Tab-separated table of C-alpha atoms and ligand atoms in Angstrom:
chain	number	residue	atom	x	y	z
G	269	MET	CA	-12.976	29.086	-21.126
G	270	GLU	CA	-11.473	25.953	-22.712
G	271	ILE	CA	-7.945	27.282	-22.359
G	272	LEU	CA	-8.628	28.345	-18.781
G	273	ILE	CA	-9.781	24.824	-17.897
G	274	ASN	CA	-6.740	23.454	-19.681
G	275	ARG	CA	-4.397	25.724	-17.738
G	276	ALA	CA	-6.062	24.885	-14.414
G	277	ILE	CA	-5.725	21.152	-14.986
G	278	LEU	CA	-2.188	21.258	-16.359
G	279	GLU	CA	-0.717	23.757	-13.914
G	280	GLU	CA	-2.272	22.298	-10.783
G	281	GLY	CA	-1.964	18.646	-11.863
G	282	LEU	CA	1.677	18.916	-12.842
G	283	LYS	CA	2.408	20.835	-9.617
G	284	ASP	CA	0.947	17.909	-7.651
G	285	LEU	CA	2.930	15.344	-9.632
G	286	LEU	CA	6.126	17.301	-9.087
G	287	ASP	CA	5.376	17.823	-5.405
G	288	TYR	CA	4.822	14.080	-4.945
G	289	SER	CA	7.836	12.971	-6.980
G	290	GLU	CA	9.863	12.727	-3.739
G	291	VAL	CA	8.057	11.250	-0.750
G	292	ASP	CA	8.639	9.567	2.578
G	293	VAL	CA	6.329	6.649	1.784
G	294	LEU	CA	5.107	5.414	-1.595
G	295	ILE	CA	2.363	2.801	-1.403
G	296	ALA	CA	1.590	0.799	-4.539
G	297	GLY	CA	-2.060	-0.297	-4.351
G	298	ALA	CA	-5.173	1.348	-2.871
G	299	GLY	CA	-6.678	-1.856	-1.472
G	300	PRO	CA	-7.580	-2.320	2.195
G	301	SER	CA	-3.999	-2.800	3.417
G	302	GLY	CA	-2.546	0.122	1.427
G	303	LEU	CA	-5.289	2.568	2.428
G	304	THR	CA	-5.056	1.596	6.111
G	305	ALA	CA	-1.292	2.101	6.106
G	306	ALA	CA	-1.705	5.428	4.243
G	307	LYS	CA	-3.982	6.887	6.913
G	308	TYR	CA	-1.869	5.871	9.890
G	309	LEU	CA	1.364	7.094	8.264
G	310	ALA	CA	-0.053	10.372	6.940
G	311	GLU	CA	-1.499	11.304	10.313
G	312	LYS	CA	1.977	10.878	11.830
G	313	GLY	CA	3.165	13.625	9.489
G	314	PHE	CA	4.867	11.528	6.798
G	315	LYS	CA	4.507	12.548	3.166
G	316	VAL	CA	2.548	9.640	1.701
G	317	VAL	CA	1.483	8.932	-1.865
G	318	VAL	CA	-0.603	5.954	-3.009
G	319	TYR	CA	-0.351	4.885	-6.666
G	320	GLU	CA	-3.368	2.880	-7.797
G	321	ARG	CA	-3.496	1.383	-11.271
G	322	ARG	CA	-7.294	1.424	-11.493
G	323	LEU	CA	-9.479	4.529	-11.606
G	324	SER	CA	-11.106	3.563	-8.289
G	325	PHE	CA	-10.159	2.632	-4.716
G	326	GLY	CA	-10.638	-0.436	-2.612
G	327	GLY	CA	-8.866	-3.264	-4.460
G	328	GLY	CA	-10.616	-6.545	-3.647
G	329	ILE	CA	-13.147	-5.051	-1.221
G	330	GLY	CA	-15.822	-4.385	-3.840
G	331	GLY	CA	-15.719	-7.962	-5.102
G	332	GLY	CA	-15.889	-9.359	-1.558
G	333	GLY	CA	-16.552	-13.111	-1.439
G	334	ASN	CA	-17.892	-14.130	-4.858
G	335	LEU	CA	-19.487	-10.662	-5.311
G	336	ILE	CA	-21.791	-11.098	-2.291
G	337	PRO	CA	-22.190	-7.569	-0.856
G	338	LYS	CA	-20.980	-8.149	2.697
G	339	ILE	CA	-17.501	-8.105	4.205
G	340	ALA	CA	-16.474	-10.294	7.153
G	341	VAL	CA	-13.777	-9.324	9.653
G	342	GLN	CA	-12.586	-10.717	12.981
G	343	LYS	CA	-13.637	-8.909	16.167
G	344	GLU	CA	-9.969	-8.001	16.857
G	345	VAL	CA	-10.135	-5.232	14.235
G	346	GLN	CA	-12.776	-3.269	16.149
G	347	PRO	CA	-10.243	-0.562	17.215
G	348	ILE	CA	-9.271	-0.012	13.553
G	349	LEU	CA	-12.932	0.143	12.479
G	350	ASP	CA	-13.497	2.714	15.220
G	351	ASP	CA	-10.495	4.793	14.076
G	352	PHE	CA	-12.034	4.973	10.589
G	353	GLY	CA	-15.633	5.412	11.798
G	354	ILE	CA	-16.716	2.236	9.989
G	355	ARG	CA	-19.982	0.725	11.225
G	356	TYR	CA	-20.241	-3.018	11.818
G	357	LYS	CA	-22.673	-5.677	12.956
G	358	LYS	CA	-21.678	-8.434	15.395
G	359	TYR	CA	-22.470	-11.637	13.516
G	360	ASN	CA	-21.332	-13.709	16.510
G	361	GLU	CA	-18.615	-13.540	19.197
G	362	GLU	CA	-15.836	-13.880	16.605
G	363	VAL	CA	-16.989	-12.301	13.355
G	364	PHE	CA	-18.326	-8.841	12.461
G	365	THR	CA	-19.887	-7.921	9.109
G	366	LEU	CA	-19.527	-4.610	7.242
G	367	ASP	CA	-20.858	-2.900	4.150
G	368	PRO	CA	-18.245	-3.051	1.342
G	369	ALA	CA	-19.104	0.380	-0.104
G	370	GLU	CA	-18.756	1.962	3.335
G	371	LEU	CA	-15.443	0.190	3.902
G	372	ILE	CA	-14.042	1.458	0.578
G	373	ALA	CA	-15.357	5.001	1.085
G	374	LYS	CA	-14.189	5.407	4.670
G	375	LEU	CA	-10.759	3.825	4.245
G	376	SER	CA	-10.033	6.165	1.348
G	377	ALA	CA	-11.688	9.257	2.854
G	378	LYS	CA	-9.758	8.878	6.124
G	379	ALA	CA	-6.478	8.314	4.274
G	380	LEU	CA	-7.110	11.509	2.280
G	381	ASP	CA	-8.246	13.478	5.345
G	382	ALA	CA	-5.072	12.420	7.148
G	383	GLY	CA	-3.074	14.013	4.292
G	384	ALA	CA	-2.209	11.087	2.008
G	385	LYS	CA	-2.255	11.768	-1.733
G	386	ILE	CA	-3.874	9.108	-3.934
G	387	ILE	CA	-3.036	9.074	-7.649
G	388	LEU	CA	-5.432	6.959	-9.714
G	389	GLY	CA	-4.664	5.281	-13.026
G	390	ALA	CA	-0.964	5.081	-12.097
G	391	ASN	CA	0.815	1.779	-12.603
G	392	VAL	CA	4.019	1.034	-10.713
G	393	ASP	CA	6.303	-0.887	-13.068
G	394	ASP	CA	9.701	-1.312	-11.524
G	395	VAL	CA	11.958	-0.172	-8.703
G	396	ILE	CA	15.050	2.031	-8.531
G	397	VAL	CA	17.965	0.397	-6.694
G	398	ARG	CA	21.247	1.716	-5.299
G	399	ASP	CA	24.050	-0.478	-4.010
G	400	ASP	CA	26.505	-0.311	-1.118
G	401	PRO	CA	24.428	-1.357	0.725
G	402	PRO	CA	21.708	-2.483	-1.746
G	403	ARG	CA	18.628	-0.369	-1.229
G	404	VAL	CA	15.331	0.423	-2.996
G	405	VAL	CA	15.068	4.202	-3.363
G	406	GLY	CA	11.969	4.628	-5.530
G	407	VAL	CA	9.907	3.438	-8.480
G	408	LEU	CA	9.305	3.782	-12.180
G	409	TRP	CA	5.664	4.292	-13.051
G	410	HIS	CA	3.399	5.345	-15.867
G	411	TRP	CA	-0.267	5.794	-16.535
G	412	THR	CA	-2.192	2.510	-16.693
G	413	ALA	CA	-3.599	3.591	-20.056
G	414	ILE	CA	-0.065	3.450	-21.405
G	415	SER	CA	0.528	-0.051	-20.005
G	416	LEU	CA	-2.753	-1.202	-21.536
G	417	SER	CA	-1.975	0.347	-24.926
G	418	GLY	CA	1.139	-1.756	-25.374
G	419	LEU	CA	2.944	1.332	-26.701
G	420	HIS	CA	6.648	1.549	-26.042
G	421	VAL	CA	6.665	4.466	-23.587
G	422	ASP	CA	9.264	4.721	-20.866
G	423	PRO	CA	7.980	5.395	-17.371
G	424	ILE	CA	9.048	8.269	-15.068
G	425	TYR	CA	10.362	8.263	-11.501
G	426	THR	CA	9.272	8.809	-7.925
G	427	ALA	CA	11.793	8.698	-5.082
G	428	SER	CA	10.780	7.176	-1.751
G	429	LYS	CA	12.351	6.505	1.630
G	430	ALA	CA	9.977	3.552	2.070
G	431	LEU	CA	8.264	1.762	-0.812
G	432	VAL	CA	5.306	-0.468	0.073
G	433	ASP	CA	4.049	-3.339	-2.053
G	434	ALA	CA	0.315	-3.468	-1.279
G	435	THR	CA	-0.537	-4.689	-4.787
G	436	GLY	CA	-2.415	-7.844	-3.795
G	437	HIS	CA	-2.014	-11.525	-4.653
G	438	ASP	CA	0.887	-11.227	-7.113
G	439	ALA	CA	3.065	-8.904	-4.996
G	440	GLU	CA	4.157	-7.332	-8.275
G	441	ILE	CA	6.624	-4.864	-6.843
G	442	VAL	CA	8.535	-7.321	-4.668
G	443	ALA	CA	8.446	-9.820	-7.534
G	444	VAL	CA	10.085	-7.434	-9.995
G	445	ALA	CA	12.576	-6.215	-7.375
G	446	ALA	CA	13.569	-9.821	-6.598
G	447	ARG	CA	13.812	-10.903	-10.239
G	448	LYS	CA	15.958	-8.023	-11.437
G	449	ASN	CA	18.115	-7.388	-8.374
G	450	PRO	CA	19.567	-10.536	-6.767
G	451	GLU	CA	21.768	-8.302	-4.595
G	452	LEU	CA	18.638	-7.369	-2.604
G	453	GLY	CA	18.602	-10.973	-1.341
G	454	ILE	CA	14.840	-11.480	-1.748
G	455	ASP	CA	13.718	-15.087	-2.015
G	456	PHE	CA	10.293	-14.732	-3.699
G	457	VAL	CA	8.294	-17.885	-2.957
G	458	GLY	CA	4.684	-17.499	-4.233
G	459	GLU	CA	1.328	-17.833	-2.475
G	460	LYS	CA	0.041	-21.195	-1.126
G	461	SER	CA	-3.548	-22.508	-1.177
G	462	ASN	CA	-6.167	-21.468	1.359
G	463	TRP	CA	-5.920	-21.924	5.164
G	464	THR	CA	-7.806	-19.009	6.641
G	465	GLU	CA	-6.953	-18.818	10.339
G	466	VAL	CA	-3.265	-19.564	9.830
G	467	ALA	CA	-3.003	-17.116	6.929
G	468	GLU	CA	-4.712	-14.278	8.809
G	469	ARG	CA	-2.209	-14.584	11.665
G	470	LEU	CA	0.890	-15.107	9.501
G	471	VAL	CA	0.088	-12.250	7.136
G	472	VAL	CA	0.201	-9.801	10.023
G	473	GLU	CA	3.308	-11.390	11.578
G	474	HIS	CA	5.243	-11.258	8.262
G	475	THR	CA	4.162	-7.731	7.337
G	476	GLY	CA	7.171	-5.439	7.157
G	477	LYS	CA	10.554	-4.907	5.570
G	478	VAL	CA	11.595	-7.160	2.673
G	479	ALA	CA	14.814	-5.342	1.776
G	480	GLU	CA	16.233	-1.918	2.641
G	481	GLY	CA	13.669	0.650	1.519
G	482	LEU	CA	11.117	-2.003	0.459
G	483	TYR	CA	8.156	-3.208	2.527
G	484	VAL	CA	5.156	-5.482	1.982
G	485	ALA	CA	1.602	-5.433	3.373
G	486	GLY	CA	-1.698	-7.214	2.810
G	487	ILE	CA	-2.183	-10.361	0.774
G	488	ALA	CA	1.090	-9.626	-1.077
G	489	VAL	CA	2.826	-10.854	2.096
G	490	CYS	CA	1.599	-14.397	1.287
G	491	ALA	CA	3.266	-14.417	-2.131
G	492	VAL	CA	6.518	-13.050	-0.780
G	493	TYR	CA	6.836	-15.621	2.033
G	494	GLY	CA	4.971	-18.636	0.594
G	495	LEU	CA	2.079	-18.353	3.057
G	496	PRO	CA	-1.445	-19.708	2.476
G	497	ARG	CA	-4.145	-17.327	1.199
G	498	MET	CA	-7.234	-16.659	3.306
G	499	GLY	CA	-10.270	-16.024	1.074
G	500	PRO	CA	-12.981	-13.461	1.837
G	501	ILE	CA	-12.040	-12.269	5.313
G	502	PHE	CA	-10.522	-8.794	5.510
G	503	GLY	CA	-9.405	-8.265	9.127
G	504	GLY	CA	-5.844	-9.373	8.398
G	505	MET	CA	-5.585	-6.764	5.627
G	506	LEU	CA	-6.503	-3.923	7.994
G	507	MET	CA	-4.225	-5.226	10.754
G	508	SER	CA	-1.392	-5.650	8.265
G	509	GLY	CA	-1.785	-2.034	7.093
G	510	LYS	CA	-1.726	-0.760	10.663
G	511	ARG	CA	1.288	-2.869	11.621
G	512	LEU	CA	3.154	-1.730	8.529
G	513	ALA	CA	2.565	1.905	9.483
G	514	GLU	CA	4.090	1.254	12.921
G	515	ILE	CA	7.128	-0.477	11.399
G	516	ILE	CA	7.778	2.264	8.829
G	517	GLU	CA	7.313	5.002	11.419
G	518	ARG	CA	9.946	3.345	13.622
G	519	ASP	CA	12.372	2.771	10.725
G	520	LEU	CA	12.103	6.288	9.294
G	521	LYS	CA	12.485	7.864	12.732
G	522	ASN	CA	15.555	5.701	13.440
G	523	ALA	CA	17.031	6.620	10.041
G	524	SER	CA	16.542	10.348	10.588
G	525	GLY	CA	17.953	10.012	14.154
G	526	ALA	CA	21.040	8.262	12.774
G	527	LYS	CA	21.530	11.012	10.139
G	528	LYS	CA	21.334	13.757	12.796
G	529	GLY	CA	23.797	11.799	14.991
G	530	LYS	CA	26.307	11.573	12.098
G	531	LYS	CA	26.038	15.341	11.431
G	532	LYS	CA	26.681	16.134	15.110
G	533	ALA	CA	29.691	13.804	15.261
G	534	ARG	CA	31.349	15.629	12.327
R	93	48F	O1	-5.843	-6.790	-4.012
R	93	48F	P1	-5.992	-5.727	-3.004
R	93	48F	O2	-7.316	-5.530	-2.379
R	93	48F	O3	-4.832	-5.952	-1.916
R	93	48F	P2	-4.829	-6.029	-0.312
R	93	48F	O4	-4.885	-4.689	0.289
R	93	48F	O5	-6.187	-6.792	0.052
R	93	48F	C1	-6.460	-8.094	-0.403
R	93	48F	C2	-7.949	-8.323	-0.359
R	93	48F	O6	-8.637	-7.403	-1.188
R	93	48F	C3	-8.368	-9.732	-0.798
R	93	48F	C4	-8.078	-10.738	0.233
R	93	48F	C5	-8.810	-10.584	1.535
R	93	48F	O7	-8.402	-11.484	2.408
R	93	48F	O8	-7.326	-11.622	0.012
R	93	48F	O9	-7.762	-10.066	-2.033
R	93	48F	O10	-3.692	-6.897	0.016
R	93	48F	O11	-5.580	-4.328	-3.638
R	93	48F	C6	-4.411	-4.188	-4.394
R	93	48F	C7	-4.527	-2.940	-5.247
R	93	48F	O12	-3.309	-2.724	-5.893
R	93	48F	C8	-3.526	-2.320	-7.236
R	93	48F	C9	-4.779	-3.082	-7.643
R	93	48F	O13	-5.454	-2.463	-8.722
R	93	48F	C10	-5.593	-3.069	-6.347
R	93	48F	O14	-6.462	-1.961	-6.279
R	93	48F	N1	-2.328	-2.657	-8.004
R	93	48F	C11	-1.894	-3.902	-8.340
R	93	48F	N2	-0.715	-3.826	-8.987
R	93	48F	C12	-0.402	-2.497	-9.068
R	93	48F	C13	-1.427	-1.748	-8.443
R	93	48F	C14	0.699	-1.765	-9.630
R	93	48F	N3	1.718	-2.387	-10.225
R	93	48F	N4	0.679	-0.414	-9.544
R	93	48F	C15	-0.348	0.230	-8.943
R	93	48F	N5	-1.410	-0.412	-8.390
């Protein structure tokens, strides 16, 4: 029986890893913005994988505001809540409140149901870059346990048409891409102090492409563009994830249209 279990895990697990080693969209971070983007992209038929360094989903949702078990969002996100079947209470005309556990469970369940693959305990370390023109074409990653061990173990690769940094406050993926690859032309600024209503609007407006093949969503947007943070309100994260999905859908469709056009012209 032991060997059977071993075979089942190894054969099926390695098959999955191989299958997802080339994807349309790779999202680093299973927080609210990454999971929202994953659902909307997967249901459009894109091959989507989410790498999450922890062994659980939800990013900052579970911690909410100072661990108080209620999430606040603006009323504008009602259509997204409805898409995910997330229940809410109208606190007043502007703000709705939600249960954090339900938000985590439904964001991840709907992303999975839509066809996204989520790999837990996987830490994205670095990007793969090609020049002429400079473009991000994938990542290097390894198991979080390896990162934590401090052992010198080289990561392995996943190729992506669109790589999304949804890693939260430090925007780790854009930061490493900017630091190591000046040819990408990324000016990494760092997050500013809190100004909620401005930050919620700007985070959504600045969501999108940072360099060819590299995108940013969620609170990571603030670090990339030097925007203020917003504290414990989560509507902007959901709206950012949805907007990112629309932008990537448009870009990948345009890219595949351009490829077909080139083939025809030959
Ligand atoms: O931090 P996180 O929840 O990002 P988000 O989607 O949402 C931000 C809010 O939670 C909150 C806020 C509300 O207004 O400001 O902070 O922008 O989720 C980021 C996820 O990415 C994972 C991390 O464990 C978390 O679950 N992560 C971070 N770095 C990496 C990573 C990495 N290098 N590789 C893989 N996962």
